[in-house]
Short mmCIF file of C-alpha atoms and ligand atoms in Angstrom, two decimals:
data_model
loop_
_atom_site.label_atom_id
_atom_site.label_comp_id
_atom_site.label_asym_id
_atom_site.label_seq_id
_atom_site.Cartn_x
_atom_site.Cartn_y
_atom_site.Cartn_z
CA MET A 1 27.13 -33.80 -37.87
CA THR A 2 30.15 -31.53 -37.35
CA ILE A 3 29.89 -27.98 -36.13
CA VAL A 4 33.17 -26.15 -36.69
CA GLN A 5 34.37 -22.60 -36.23
CA SER A 6 36.70 -21.61 -39.02
CA ALA A 7 36.64 -18.43 -41.05
CA VAL A 8 35.71 -14.92 -40.03
CA TYR A 9 32.11 -14.12 -40.96
CA GLU A 10 31.39 -12.64 -44.36
CA PRO A 11 28.22 -12.96 -46.43
CA LEU A 12 28.79 -15.55 -49.17
CA THR A 13 28.38 -14.88 -52.87
CA GLU A 14 27.50 -17.59 -55.39
CA GLN A 15 31.23 -17.90 -56.23
CA LYS A 16 32.29 -18.13 -52.60
CA ALA A 17 29.55 -20.65 -51.77
CA THR A 18 30.75 -22.83 -54.66
CA ALA A 19 34.38 -22.55 -53.54
CA LEU A 20 33.33 -23.53 -50.00
CA ALA A 21 31.45 -26.60 -51.25
CA VAL A 22 34.52 -27.68 -53.21
CA ARG A 23 36.82 -27.04 -50.23
CA LEU A 24 34.57 -29.17 -48.04
CA GLY A 25 34.81 -32.02 -50.54
CA LEU A 26 31.05 -32.15 -51.01
CA PHE A 27 31.42 -32.76 -54.77
CA ARG A 28 33.70 -34.98 -56.82
CA ASP A 29 36.84 -33.34 -58.28
CA GLY A 30 36.21 -31.25 -61.39
CA ALA A 31 32.42 -31.48 -61.14
CA PRO A 32 30.73 -28.76 -63.24
CA LEU A 33 28.90 -26.86 -60.51
CA LEU A 34 26.09 -24.37 -60.88
CA CYS A 35 25.21 -22.20 -57.88
CA ARG A 36 22.19 -19.93 -57.48
CA GLU A 37 21.11 -17.86 -54.48
CA ILE A 38 17.43 -18.81 -54.07
CA GLY A 39 16.54 -17.40 -50.63
CA ASP A 40 13.06 -15.90 -50.72
CA GLY A 41 12.42 -15.82 -46.96
CA ASN A 42 12.64 -12.91 -44.58
CA LEU A 43 16.03 -13.51 -43.03
CA ASN A 44 18.72 -15.59 -44.77
CA LEU A 45 20.76 -16.36 -47.88
CA VAL A 46 20.16 -19.79 -49.43
CA PHE A 47 22.56 -21.17 -52.05
CA HIS A 48 21.57 -24.12 -54.22
CA ILE A 49 24.63 -25.81 -55.73
CA VAL A 50 24.17 -28.58 -58.29
CA ASP A 51 26.59 -30.87 -60.14
CA GLN A 52 25.37 -30.33 -63.73
CA GLU A 53 26.29 -33.87 -64.78
CA THR A 54 25.01 -36.00 -61.89
CA LYS A 55 22.26 -33.48 -61.00
CA GLN A 56 23.14 -34.01 -57.33
CA GLY A 57 22.93 -30.90 -55.20
CA ILE A 58 23.30 -29.38 -51.76
CA ILE A 59 21.95 -26.36 -49.95
CA ILE A 60 24.11 -23.86 -48.07
CA LYS A 61 22.02 -21.66 -45.83
CA GLN A 62 23.69 -18.62 -44.33
CA ALA A 63 22.32 -16.28 -41.69
CA LEU A 64 22.78 -12.57 -42.39
CA PRO A 65 23.62 -10.27 -39.46
CA TYR A 66 20.36 -8.38 -40.05
CA ALA A 67 16.74 -9.15 -40.99
CA LYS A 68 16.71 -9.24 -44.80
CA VAL A 69 13.00 -8.32 -44.88
CA VAL A 70 13.76 -4.92 -43.30
CA GLY A 71 17.44 -4.30 -44.07
CA GLU A 72 20.66 -3.56 -42.18
CA SER A 73 18.81 -1.24 -39.78
CA TRP A 74 17.46 -4.37 -38.00
CA PRO A 75 20.52 -6.26 -36.64
CA LEU A 76 19.94 -9.93 -35.90
CA THR A 77 22.13 -12.47 -34.14
CA LEU A 78 24.12 -14.95 -36.23
CA LYS A 79 23.73 -17.48 -33.40
CA ARG A 80 20.44 -18.49 -34.97
CA ALA A 81 22.41 -20.62 -37.45
CA VAL A 82 23.71 -22.76 -34.56
CA ILE A 83 20.20 -22.99 -33.08
CA GLU A 84 18.92 -24.11 -36.48
CA SER A 85 21.51 -26.82 -37.07
CA ASN A 86 21.18 -28.09 -33.48
CA ALA A 87 17.38 -28.16 -33.79
CA LEU A 88 17.58 -30.08 -37.07
CA ARG A 89 19.94 -32.56 -35.43
CA THR A 90 17.69 -32.94 -32.35
CA PHE A 91 14.56 -33.38 -34.47
CA ALA A 92 16.41 -35.90 -36.66
CA SER A 93 17.01 -38.08 -33.61
CA TYR A 94 13.22 -38.53 -33.25
CA VAL A 95 11.82 -38.05 -36.77
CA PRO A 96 14.65 -38.30 -39.34
CA GLN A 97 12.08 -38.83 -42.10
CA TYR A 98 10.70 -35.29 -41.63
CA VAL A 99 13.87 -33.13 -41.64
CA PRO A 100 16.71 -32.57 -44.12
CA ASN A 101 20.07 -34.23 -43.49
CA VAL A 102 22.63 -31.77 -42.15
CA TYR A 103 26.07 -32.40 -43.66
CA TYR A 104 28.10 -29.64 -42.05
CA SER A 105 27.82 -26.47 -39.94
CA ASP A 106 30.17 -23.57 -39.32
CA GLU A 107 29.35 -21.27 -36.45
CA SER A 108 31.60 -18.38 -37.55
CA LEU A 109 30.26 -18.32 -41.08
CA ALA A 110 26.74 -18.92 -39.68
CA ILE A 111 26.11 -21.62 -42.28
CA THR A 112 24.31 -24.93 -42.36
CA VAL A 113 25.03 -27.25 -45.29
CA MET A 114 22.19 -29.64 -45.90
CA GLU A 115 20.31 -31.99 -48.16
CA ASP A 116 18.92 -30.59 -51.40
CA LEU A 117 15.13 -30.87 -51.25
CA SER A 118 14.44 -29.32 -54.64
CA HIS A 119 12.43 -32.37 -55.73
CA LEU A 120 9.83 -31.07 -53.25
CA GLN A 121 7.91 -27.80 -53.22
CA ILE A 122 7.40 -25.26 -50.45
CA ALA A 123 3.96 -26.19 -49.13
CA ARG A 124 2.71 -22.59 -49.13
CA LYS A 125 3.44 -22.28 -52.87
CA GLY A 126 1.79 -25.58 -53.66
CA LEU A 127 -1.28 -24.82 -51.56
CA ILE A 128 -1.62 -21.45 -53.32
CA GLU A 129 -1.54 -23.34 -56.64
CA GLY A 130 -4.37 -25.53 -55.35
CA LYS A 131 -2.37 -28.63 -54.41
CA THR A 132 -3.69 -30.59 -51.45
CA TYR A 133 -0.75 -32.74 -50.25
CA PRO A 134 -2.78 -35.68 -48.89
CA LEU A 135 -0.14 -36.74 -46.33
CA LEU A 136 0.88 -33.28 -45.12
CA SER A 137 -1.15 -33.30 -41.92
CA ARG A 138 -0.42 -36.94 -41.07
CA HIS A 139 3.30 -36.14 -41.27
CA ILE A 140 3.14 -32.79 -39.46
CA GLY A 141 0.93 -34.28 -36.71
CA GLU A 142 3.51 -37.02 -36.15
CA PHE A 143 6.42 -34.55 -36.36
CA ILE A 144 4.90 -32.32 -33.68
CA ALA A 145 3.78 -35.21 -31.43
CA LYS A 146 7.16 -36.97 -31.40
CA THR A 147 9.37 -33.88 -31.09
CA ALA A 148 7.09 -32.49 -28.36
CA PHE A 149 6.84 -35.72 -26.36
CA TYR A 150 10.51 -36.72 -26.52
CA THR A 151 11.76 -33.25 -25.54
CA SER A 152 9.26 -32.87 -22.66
CA ASP A 153 9.57 -33.79 -18.99
CA PHE A 154 7.46 -36.84 -19.81
CA GLY A 155 9.62 -38.16 -22.63
CA MET A 156 13.19 -37.55 -21.46
CA ASN A 157 15.31 -37.46 -18.34
CA GLN A 158 14.18 -34.32 -16.53
CA GLN A 159 17.73 -33.18 -15.65
CA GLU A 160 18.79 -33.63 -19.28
CA LYS A 161 15.71 -31.73 -20.40
CA LYS A 162 16.79 -28.67 -18.41
CA LYS A 163 20.22 -28.78 -20.07
CA LEU A 164 18.66 -29.17 -23.51
CA ALA A 165 16.32 -26.25 -22.80
CA GLN A 166 19.36 -24.16 -21.83
CA SER A 167 21.05 -24.90 -25.15
CA PHE A 168 17.95 -23.64 -26.97
CA VAL A 169 17.64 -20.30 -25.16
CA ASN A 170 16.97 -18.07 -28.17
CA PRO A 171 16.15 -14.56 -26.88
CA GLU A 172 16.60 -12.52 -30.07
CA LEU A 173 14.46 -14.75 -32.27
CA CYS A 174 11.83 -15.18 -29.52
CA LYS A 175 11.66 -11.38 -29.26
CA ILE A 176 10.73 -11.20 -32.94
CA THR A 177 7.75 -13.46 -32.23
CA GLU A 178 6.90 -11.69 -28.97
CA ASP A 179 6.78 -8.38 -30.87
CA LEU A 180 5.49 -9.33 -34.33
CA VAL A 181 3.00 -12.06 -33.38
CA PHE A 182 1.85 -11.15 -29.87
CA THR A 183 2.25 -7.38 -29.46
CA ASP A 184 2.58 -5.02 -32.41
CA PRO A 185 -0.60 -6.06 -34.32
CA PHE A 186 -2.68 -5.28 -31.22
CA PHE A 187 -1.29 -1.73 -30.91
CA ASP A 188 -0.74 1.17 -33.30
CA HIS A 189 2.89 0.18 -33.89
CA ASP A 190 5.09 1.28 -36.78
CA THR A 191 5.96 -2.30 -37.81
CA ASN A 192 2.33 -2.85 -38.83
CA ASN A 193 1.60 -2.87 -42.52
CA PHE A 194 -1.89 -2.87 -44.03
CA GLU A 195 -3.94 -1.27 -46.78
CA ASP A 196 -5.53 2.11 -45.91
CA GLU A 197 -8.97 0.62 -46.55
CA LEU A 198 -8.46 -1.74 -43.58
CA ARG A 199 -7.77 1.07 -41.10
CA PRO A 200 -11.30 1.13 -39.56
CA ASP A 201 -11.17 -2.67 -39.04
CA VAL A 202 -7.67 -2.48 -37.56
CA GLU A 203 -8.53 0.44 -35.29
CA ALA A 204 -11.49 -1.56 -33.98
CA LEU A 205 -9.02 -4.33 -33.02
CA TRP A 206 -6.77 -1.83 -31.25
CA GLU A 207 -9.74 -0.57 -29.20
CA ASP A 208 -10.92 -4.05 -28.26
CA ASP A 209 -10.03 -4.47 -24.57
CA ARG A 210 -11.23 -8.07 -24.39
CA LEU A 211 -9.04 -9.05 -27.34
CA ARG A 212 -6.03 -7.24 -25.91
CA LEU A 213 -6.37 -9.04 -22.57
CA GLU A 214 -6.57 -12.46 -24.25
CA ALA A 215 -3.61 -11.66 -26.54
CA ALA A 216 -1.67 -10.64 -23.42
CA LYS A 217 -2.44 -13.99 -21.75
CA LEU A 218 -1.22 -15.86 -24.83
CA LYS A 219 1.97 -13.78 -24.97
CA ARG A 220 2.57 -14.54 -21.28
CA LYS A 221 2.32 -18.26 -22.03
CA PHE A 222 4.81 -17.90 -24.88
CA LEU A 223 7.19 -15.95 -22.61
CA THR A 224 7.02 -18.25 -19.60
CA GLU A 225 6.17 -21.90 -20.45
CA ALA A 226 9.28 -23.97 -21.17
CA ASP A 227 7.38 -27.17 -21.90
CA VAL A 228 8.76 -28.74 -25.11
CA LEU A 229 11.30 -27.99 -27.84
CA LEU A 230 9.40 -26.12 -30.54
CA HIS A 231 10.24 -25.42 -34.15
CA GLY A 232 9.08 -21.90 -33.36
CA ASP A 233 8.06 -20.78 -36.88
CA LEU A 234 6.09 -23.71 -38.28
CA HIS A 235 4.21 -21.97 -41.07
CA THR A 236 3.66 -23.54 -44.49
CA GLY A 237 6.72 -21.70 -45.87
CA SER A 238 8.84 -23.77 -43.44
CA ILE A 239 7.65 -27.06 -44.95
CA PHE A 240 8.70 -28.80 -48.15
CA ALA A 241 6.11 -31.25 -49.47
CA SER A 242 5.05 -33.56 -52.27
CA ASP A 243 2.20 -36.04 -52.45
CA ASP A 244 4.16 -38.56 -50.40
CA GLU A 245 6.97 -36.71 -48.61
CA THR A 246 7.15 -33.89 -46.04
CA LYS A 247 10.25 -32.12 -44.70
CA VAL A 248 10.30 -29.44 -42.03
CA ILE A 249 13.00 -26.79 -42.53
CA ASP A 250 14.17 -23.49 -41.00
CA PRO A 251 13.98 -24.08 -37.22
CA GLU A 252 16.07 -20.99 -36.42
CA PHE A 253 13.28 -19.84 -34.05
CA ALA A 254 13.53 -23.10 -32.05
CA PHE A 255 13.21 -22.73 -28.25
CA TYR A 256 11.49 -24.36 -25.29
CA GLY A 257 7.92 -23.10 -25.24
CA PRO A 258 4.25 -24.05 -24.86
CA ILE A 259 3.26 -27.29 -26.56
CA GLY A 260 0.38 -25.70 -28.49
CA PHE A 261 2.53 -23.14 -30.32
CA ASP A 262 3.71 -25.12 -33.37
CA LEU A 263 0.21 -26.61 -33.76
CA GLY A 264 -1.31 -23.13 -33.67
CA GLN A 265 1.09 -21.72 -36.28
CA PHE A 266 0.41 -24.64 -38.61
CA PHE A 267 -3.38 -24.40 -38.16
CA ALA A 268 -3.25 -20.65 -38.80
CA ASN A 269 -1.35 -21.01 -42.05
CA LEU A 270 -3.83 -23.61 -43.29
CA LEU A 271 -6.60 -21.16 -42.42
CA LEU A 272 -4.79 -18.32 -44.23
CA ASN A 273 -4.74 -20.49 -47.33
CA ALA A 274 -8.44 -21.38 -46.88
CA LEU A 275 -9.18 -17.63 -46.66
CA SER A 276 -7.67 -17.19 -50.11
CA ARG A 277 -9.79 -19.94 -51.74
CA PRO A 278 -13.37 -20.06 -52.96
CA GLU A 279 -15.70 -21.89 -50.60
CA SER A 280 -15.84 -25.00 -52.80
CA GLU A 281 -12.05 -25.54 -52.50
CA ARG A 282 -11.58 -25.06 -48.76
CA ARG A 283 -12.40 -28.52 -47.52
CA PRO A 284 -8.87 -30.04 -47.83
CA LEU A 285 -7.54 -27.35 -45.51
CA PHE A 286 -10.09 -28.10 -42.78
CA ASP A 287 -9.49 -31.83 -43.27
CA HIS A 288 -5.79 -31.15 -42.72
CA ILE A 289 -6.55 -29.35 -39.45
CA ASP A 290 -8.68 -32.32 -38.25
CA GLN A 291 -6.04 -34.83 -39.31
CA THR A 292 -3.13 -32.92 -37.73
CA TRP A 293 -4.93 -32.84 -34.41
CA ASP A 294 -6.05 -36.49 -34.63
CA VAL A 295 -2.57 -37.77 -35.48
CA PHE A 296 -0.94 -35.49 -32.91
CA THR A 297 -3.22 -36.69 -30.09
CA SER A 298 -3.01 -40.37 -30.99
CA VAL A 299 0.81 -40.45 -31.39
CA PHE A 300 1.40 -38.26 -28.33
CA SER A 301 -1.02 -40.32 -26.20
CA GLU A 302 0.54 -43.61 -27.25
CA LEU A 303 4.02 -42.35 -26.35
CA TRP A 304 2.71 -40.98 -23.05
CA ARG A 305 1.19 -44.35 -22.16
CA THR A 306 4.13 -46.49 -23.24
CA GLU A 307 7.30 -44.40 -22.79
CA SER A 308 6.67 -41.79 -20.12
CA VAL A 309 9.43 -41.27 -17.54
CA GLU A 310 7.23 -39.28 -15.11
CA THR A 311 5.54 -41.05 -12.18
CA TYR A 312 2.38 -38.97 -12.52
CA ALA A 313 1.90 -39.91 -16.18
CA ALA A 314 -0.43 -42.78 -15.23
CA THR A 315 -2.61 -40.51 -13.10
CA PRO A 316 -6.11 -40.61 -14.58
CA GLY A 317 -7.03 -37.30 -16.15
CA LEU A 318 -3.53 -35.82 -16.54
CA LEU A 319 -3.02 -36.67 -20.22
CA ASP A 320 -6.53 -35.39 -21.02
CA GLU A 321 -5.73 -32.12 -19.28
CA VAL A 322 -2.40 -31.73 -21.15
CA LEU A 323 -4.16 -32.30 -24.50
CA ARG A 324 -7.11 -30.05 -23.63
CA GLN A 325 -4.79 -27.18 -22.69
CA ALA A 326 -2.61 -27.75 -25.77
CA PHE A 327 -5.70 -27.45 -27.98
CA VAL A 328 -7.05 -24.30 -26.33
CA ASP A 329 -3.62 -22.65 -26.56
CA ALA A 330 -3.16 -23.76 -30.18
CA VAL A 331 -6.46 -22.11 -31.12
CA GLY A 332 -5.41 -18.84 -29.47
CA PHE A 333 -1.93 -18.92 -31.01
CA ALA A 334 -3.55 -19.57 -34.39
CA GLY A 335 -5.69 -16.47 -33.94
CA CYS A 336 -2.62 -14.31 -33.22
CA GLU A 337 -0.82 -15.71 -36.28
CA VAL A 338 -3.82 -15.09 -38.57
CA ILE A 339 -4.04 -11.47 -37.41
CA ARG A 340 -0.32 -10.74 -37.63
CA ARG A 341 0.03 -12.24 -41.13
CA THR A 342 -2.79 -9.90 -42.22
CA ILE A 343 -1.80 -6.55 -40.69
CA GLY A 344 1.69 -7.04 -39.21
CA LEU A 345 5.19 -6.85 -40.66
CA ALA A 346 5.54 -10.22 -42.42
CA HIS A 347 2.56 -11.02 -44.63
CA VAL A 348 1.79 -14.22 -46.52
CA ALA A 349 1.44 -14.68 -50.27
CA ASP A 350 -1.84 -16.57 -49.73
CA LEU A 351 -3.60 -13.26 -48.91
CA ASP A 352 -1.33 -10.65 -50.53
CA GLY A 353 -1.37 -12.63 -53.77
CA ILE A 354 -5.13 -12.22 -54.27
CA ASP A 355 -5.08 -10.04 -57.41
CA GLN A 356 -8.46 -8.38 -57.18
CA LYS A 357 -8.33 -5.64 -54.55
CA VAL A 358 -11.96 -6.02 -53.47
CA GLU A 359 -11.55 -9.77 -52.97
CA ARG A 360 -8.24 -9.28 -51.18
CA LEU A 361 -9.73 -6.78 -48.74
CA THR A 362 -12.74 -9.04 -48.18
CA ALA A 363 -10.45 -11.98 -47.35
CA LYS A 364 -8.35 -9.82 -45.03
CA ARG A 365 -11.39 -8.50 -43.16
CA HIS A 366 -12.55 -12.08 -42.81
CA ALA A 367 -9.08 -12.99 -41.45
CA LEU A 368 -9.27 -10.26 -38.82
CA ARG A 369 -12.74 -11.35 -37.64
CA LEU A 370 -11.68 -15.01 -37.60
CA GLY A 371 -8.39 -14.31 -35.79
CA ARG A 372 -10.18 -12.25 -33.15
CA ARG A 373 -12.74 -14.95 -32.40
CA LEU A 374 -10.11 -17.69 -32.30
CA ILE A 375 -8.34 -15.71 -29.60
CA VAL A 376 -11.28 -14.66 -27.44
CA GLU A 377 -13.35 -17.86 -27.83
CA ARG A 378 -10.46 -20.35 -27.77
CA ALA A 379 -11.74 -22.12 -24.65
CA GLU A 380 -15.16 -22.75 -26.22
CA LEU A 381 -14.10 -24.34 -29.50
CA ALA A 382 -14.42 -27.93 -28.16
CA GLY A 383 -12.74 -29.61 -31.16
CA THR A 384 -11.33 -28.96 -34.63
CA ASP A 385 -14.86 -28.66 -36.03
CA GLY A 386 -14.90 -25.33 -34.23
CA PHE A 387 -12.46 -23.94 -36.84
CA ARG A 388 -15.04 -24.61 -39.59
CA ARG A 389 -17.84 -23.10 -37.53
CA LEU A 390 -15.94 -19.90 -36.72
CA PHE A 391 -14.68 -19.63 -40.31
CA VAL A 392 -18.26 -19.69 -41.62
CA GLU A 393 -19.64 -17.43 -38.89
CA THR A 394 -16.98 -14.77 -39.57
CA GLU A 395 -17.38 -14.80 -43.36
CA ARG A 396 -19.63 -11.69 -43.34
C1 SR1 B 401 11.74 -10.14 -39.24
S1 SR1 B 401 11.33 -11.78 -39.44
C2 SR1 B 401 9.65 -11.84 -39.87
C3 SR1 B 401 9.07 -13.18 -39.82
O1 SR1 B 401 9.76 -14.05 -40.68
C4 SR1 B 401 9.99 -15.30 -40.04
O2 SR1 B 401 9.72 -16.38 -40.87
C5 SR1 B 401 9.11 -15.30 -38.82
O3 SR1 B 401 7.82 -15.77 -39.09
C6 SR1 B 401 9.13 -13.87 -38.46
O4 SR1 B 401 8.08 -13.48 -37.60
MG1 MG B 402 11.99 -19.07 -41.85
#
């Protein structure tokens, strides 16, 4: 992959994105190109350019100098485009089957040009439509296990790891998570966003000293533990899927952090989808949580036993302790993500898309009770069955 610095930054239009693709020689001469801006996330422009004859396409993703979800009043570093392309390249060296190919990057334009994945669907959309994606958790469990192990002090040269961690220092994007996931939802902060009817439930959270202490401990972990290279925003909107393929996209939040964080975000977004479904249709989501954890632990453990570079790796009990702590943290991080996607700045369509107001408020109250218990009882969950138990116990 090439990263170049060429033009002065300007937001692309569909015409300019097409001209850039032609200039880069990404299409044959004279190809009839159709370009559409399809970005529906919180932060970036995404151009989909297709040769109308061959149907072959590419994606040009461009960072905007502000958070699109709020507007120009919230400036945001363009460096996240470099973090994203470097993270995709690093992940590709371990799990090329689970990330898009990056064809080209330009730091000044803050763009990443990559493989067109439009034959797949964003997992959140598919899950909302009732799809189950039978291989999703097998693939995500392997993605997290391999990227975590090979970027940790157990899977790579420890001097090289420090240099890699330095190249993924990502303060502005981490601050978004520190604020929006770990802080604002637990205080009466103006970024919060929830229906008036939820105010008594939300105020009860804000007055809950036990919850606030546990959220503070989880935030401290996120701030201080440079354990493995994380995707940093591994929700179901950052995953393309079909029945047999899975691709992880959008790692602009990548940084070195606690091993349980990506697992927790993924678990939480499966739970958010389960919260939007009738009881009879929830099972695939809980099966995905079980399977993610099972695949993660078995792949990670095998790599630890066979490829570890750390002398202490063979010490009886150490691997068990690493996995135990990863699980407890993942449960707590999941709780924070469930709460923030319910009452914080960036909601999810799984809950907001519930048409009937009464049902929507019921699901959101359930989310708040579930998120709270995941945080405060994270050390007592014992295994992924605990997610089912707490889900049922917090239903009313
Ligand atoms: C201002 S950005 C809001 C959220 O969108 C991203 O996908 C992250 O999840 C972030 O917290
Ligand atoms: Mg994103």
